[in-house]
Coordinates of N, CA and C in Angstrom, one line a residue:
M1 N 160.1 201.1 76.4 CA 158.9 201.9 76.7 C 159.0 202.3 78.2
K2 N 159.5 201.5 79.0 CA 159.6 201.8 80.5 C 160.5 203.1 80.7
T3 N 161.4 203.4 79.8 CA 162.2 204.6 80.0 C 161.5 205.9 79.7
L4 N 160.3 205.8 79.0 CA 159.5 206.9 78.7 C 158.6 207.3 79.9
L5 N 158.1 208.5 79.9 CA 157.2 208.9 81.0 C 155.8 208.4 80.7
Y6 N 155.6 207.1 80.7 CA 154.3 206.5 80.3 C 153.3 206.7 81.3
S7 N 153.7 207.0 82.6 CA 152.6 207.3 83.6 C 152.1 208.7 83.5
A8 N 152.9 209.6 82.9 CA 152.5 211.0 82.8 C 151.9 211.3 81.4
Y9 N 152.2 210.5 80.4 CA 151.8 210.8 79.0 C 151.2 209.5 78.5
Q10 N 150.3 209.7 77.5 CA 149.7 208.5 76.8 C 150.5 208.1 75.6
F11 N 150.9 206.8 75.5 CA 151.7 206.4 74.4 C 151.0 205.2 73.7
T12 N 151.3 205.1 72.4 CA 150.9 203.9 71.7 C 152.2 203.4 70.9
L13 N 152.5 202.2 71.2 CA 153.7 201.6 70.5 C 153.2 200.9 69.2
F14 N 153.8 201.3 68.1 CA 153.6 200.6 66.8 C 154.8 199.8 66.5
C15 N 154.6 198.5 66.1 CA 155.8 197.7 65.9 C 155.5 196.7 64.7
D16 N 156.6 196.1 64.2 CA 156.5 195.1 63.1 C 156.2 193.7 63.7
N17 N 156.1 192.8 62.8 CA 155.7 191.4 63.2 C 156.7 190.7 64.1
L18 N 157.9 191.2 64.2 CA 158.9 190.6 65.1 C 158.4 190.7 66.6
F19 N 157.7 191.8 66.9 CA 157.4 192.0 68.3 C 155.9 191.9 68.6
G20 N 155.0 191.9 67.6 CA 153.6 191.9 67.8 C 153.1 190.5 68.3
N21 N 152.7 190.5 69.6 CA 152.1 189.3 70.2 C 151.3 189.6 71.4
P22 N 150.3 188.8 71.7 CA 149.4 189.2 72.8 C 150.0 189.2 74.1
K23 N 151.0 188.4 74.4 CA 151.7 188.4 75.7 C 152.4 189.8 76.0
L24 N 153.1 190.2 75.0 CA 153.8 191.5 75.2 C 152.8 192.7 75.2
F25 N 151.8 192.6 74.3 CA 150.8 193.7 74.3 C 150.0 193.7 75.6
S26 N 149.7 192.6 76.2 CA 149.0 192.6 77.5 C 149.8 193.2 78.6
L27 N 151.1 192.9 78.6 CA 152.0 193.5 79.6 C 152.0 195.1 79.4
L28 N 152.1 195.5 78.2 CA 152.1 197.0 77.9 C 150.8 197.6 78.3
W29 N 149.7 196.9 78.0 CA 148.4 197.4 78.4 C 148.2 197.5 79.9
S30 N 148.8 196.6 80.6 CA 148.8 196.7 82.1 C 149.5 197.9 82.6
L31 N 150.5 198.4 81.8 CA 151.2 199.6 82.2 C 150.6 200.9 81.7
G32 N 149.5 200.7 80.9 CA 148.8 201.8 80.4 C 149.3 202.3 79.0
I33 N 150.1 201.4 78.4 CA 150.7 201.7 77.1 C 149.9 201.0 76.0
G34 N 149.4 201.7 75.0 CA 148.7 201.0 73.9 C 149.7 200.4 73.0
A35 N 149.3 199.4 72.2 CA 150.2 198.8 71.2 C 149.4 198.3 70.0
C36 N 150.1 198.3 68.9 CA 149.5 197.9 67.6 C 150.6 197.5 66.7
G37 N 150.4 196.3 66.0 CA 151.4 195.9 65.1 C 151.1 194.6 64.4
T38 N 151.8 194.3 63.3 CA 151.5 193.1 62.6 C 152.1 191.9 63.4
A39 N 151.6 190.7 63.1 CA 151.9 189.6 63.8 C 152.3 188.4 62.9
Q40 N 153.2 187.6 63.3 CA 153.7 186.5 62.6 C 152.6 185.4 62.6
H41 N 152.8 184.4 61.7 CA 151.8 183.3 61.5 C 151.7 182.5 62.8
Q42 N 152.8 182.3 63.5 CA 152.8 181.5 64.7 C 152.0 182.2 65.9
I43 N 151.7 183.4 65.7 CA 150.9 184.2 66.7 C 149.4 184.0 66.4
T44 N 149.1 184.1 65.1 CA 147.7 184.0 64.8 C 147.2 182.5 64.7
K45 N 148.1 181.6 64.5 CA 147.6 180.2 64.3 C 147.0 179.6 65.6
P46 N 147.5 179.8 66.8 CA 146.7 179.3 68.0 C 145.4 180.0 68.2
V47 N 145.2 181.2 67.6 CA 143.9 181.9 67.8 C 142.9 181.4 66.7
F48 N 143.3 181.3 65.5 CA 142.4 181.0 64.4 C 142.6 179.7 63.7
G49 N 143.6 178.9 64.1 CA 143.8 177.6 63.5 C 144.7 177.9 62.2
N50 N 144.8 176.9 61.3 CA 145.6 177.0 60.2 C 145.0 177.9 59.1
I51 N 145.3 179.2 59.1 CA 144.7 180.2 58.2 C 145.1 180.0 56.8
D52 N 146.2 179.1 56.5 CA 146.5 178.8 55.1 C 145.4 178.1 54.4
D53 N 144.6 177.4 55.2 CA 143.5 176.6 54.6 C 142.3 177.4 54.3
W54 N 142.3 178.7 54.7 CA 141.1 179.5 54.5 C 141.1 180.0 53.0
N55 N 139.9 180.0 52.4 CA 139.8 180.5 51.1 C 138.9 181.8 51.2
A56 N 139.5 182.8 51.7 CA 138.8 184.0 52.0 C 138.9 185.0 50.8
A57 N 137.9 185.8 50.6 CA 137.9 186.8 49.6 C 138.7 188.0 50.1
W58 N 139.3 188.7 49.1 CA 140.1 189.9 49.4 C 139.2 190.8 50.3
G59 N 139.9 191.4 51.3 CA 139.2 192.3 52.2 C 138.5 191.7 53.4
T60 N 138.5 190.3 53.5 CA 137.9 189.6 54.6 C 138.7 189.9 55.9
L61 N 138.0 190.2 57.0 CA 138.7 190.4 58.3 C 138.1 189.5 59.3
R62 N 138.9 188.8 60.0 CA 138.5 188.0 61.2 C 139.3 188.5 62.4
S63 N 138.5 188.6 63.5 CA 139.2 189.1 64.8 C 138.6 188.3 66.0
K64 N 139.5 188.2 67.0 CA 139.1 187.6 68.3 C 139.9 188.4 69.3
V65 N 139.2 188.6 70.5 CA 139.9 189.2 71.6 C 140.5 188.1 72.5
V66 N 141.8 188.2 72.7 CA 142.6 187.2 73.5 C 143.0 188.0 74.7
P67 N 142.5 187.7 75.9 CA 142.4 188.5 77.1 C 142.3 190.1 76.9
T68 N 143.3 190.7 76.6 CA 143.3 192.2 76.5 C 143.7 192.7 75.1
T69 N 143.9 191.7 74.2 CA 144.5 192.0 72.9 C 143.6 191.6 71.8
L70 N 143.3 192.4 70.8 CA 142.5 192.1 69.7 C 143.5 191.5 68.6
V71 N 143.3 190.2 68.3 CA 144.1 189.6 67.3 C 143.3 189.4 66.0
S72 N 143.8 189.8 64.9 CA 143.1 189.8 63.6 C 143.9 189.3 62.5
V73 N 143.2 188.8 61.5 CA 143.8 188.4 60.2 C 142.9 189.1 59.1
W74 N 143.6 189.7 58.2 CA 143.0 190.4 57.1 C 143.5 189.8 55.8
Q75 N 142.6 189.5 54.9 CA 143.0 188.9 53.6 C 143.3 190.0 52.6
D76 N 144.6 190.2 52.3 CA 145.1 191.0 51.2 C 145.5 190.1 50.1
S77 N 146.5 190.4 49.4 CA 147.0 189.4 48.4 C 147.6 188.2 49.2
N78 N 148.0 188.4 50.4 CA 148.3 187.3 51.3 C 147.6 187.6 52.6
K79 N 147.6 186.7 53.5 CA 146.9 186.9 54.8 C 147.8 187.7 55.7
V80 N 147.3 188.8 56.3 CA 148.1 189.6 57.2 C 147.6 189.6 58.6
G81 N 148.4 189.2 59.6 CA 148.0 189.1 60.9 C 148.4 190.3 61.7
F82 N 147.6 190.8 62.7 CA 148.0 191.9 63.5 C 147.3 191.8 64.9
C83 N 147.9 192.5 65.8 CA 147.4 192.6 67.2 C 147.3 194.0 67.6
M84 N 146.4 194.3 68.5 CA 146.3 195.6 69.1 C 145.6 195.7 70.4
T85 N 145.9 196.7 71.2 CA 145.2 197.0 72.4 C 144.5 198.3 72.3
I86 N 144.7 199.0 71.2 CA 144.1 200.4 71.2 C 142.7 200.4 70.6
H87 N 142.2 199.3 70.1 CA 140.8 199.2 69.7 C 140.3 197.9 70.2
N88 N 139.0 197.8 70.4 CA 138.4 196.6 70.9 C 137.7 195.8 69.9
G89 N 137.7 196.2 68.7 CA 137.0 195.4 67.6 C 135.6 195.8 67.4
T90 N 135.0 196.7 68.1 CA 133.6 197.1 68.0 C 133.4 198.3 67.1
E91 N 134.5 199.1 66.9 CA 134.4 200.3 66.1 C 134.3 200.0 64.6

């Protein structure tokens, strides 16, 4: 992302769960680069605890802001974790 003209243009990085984590997204946010992507279980577990124990109905969404990153878990047929800096969770 640093090779792009991020100071002249607005960018949002979309990535898969290999790269989606609050530490990286906070760094990108500090550079003015938005980020959004799915997150692995080890990323959401420190924020929400053991989500495997949740008995959530389909469509349930839980979110928390971790400094500059919104971390969420959505119940689909499986639990899907994701992180983003492009929304603050109030929309």
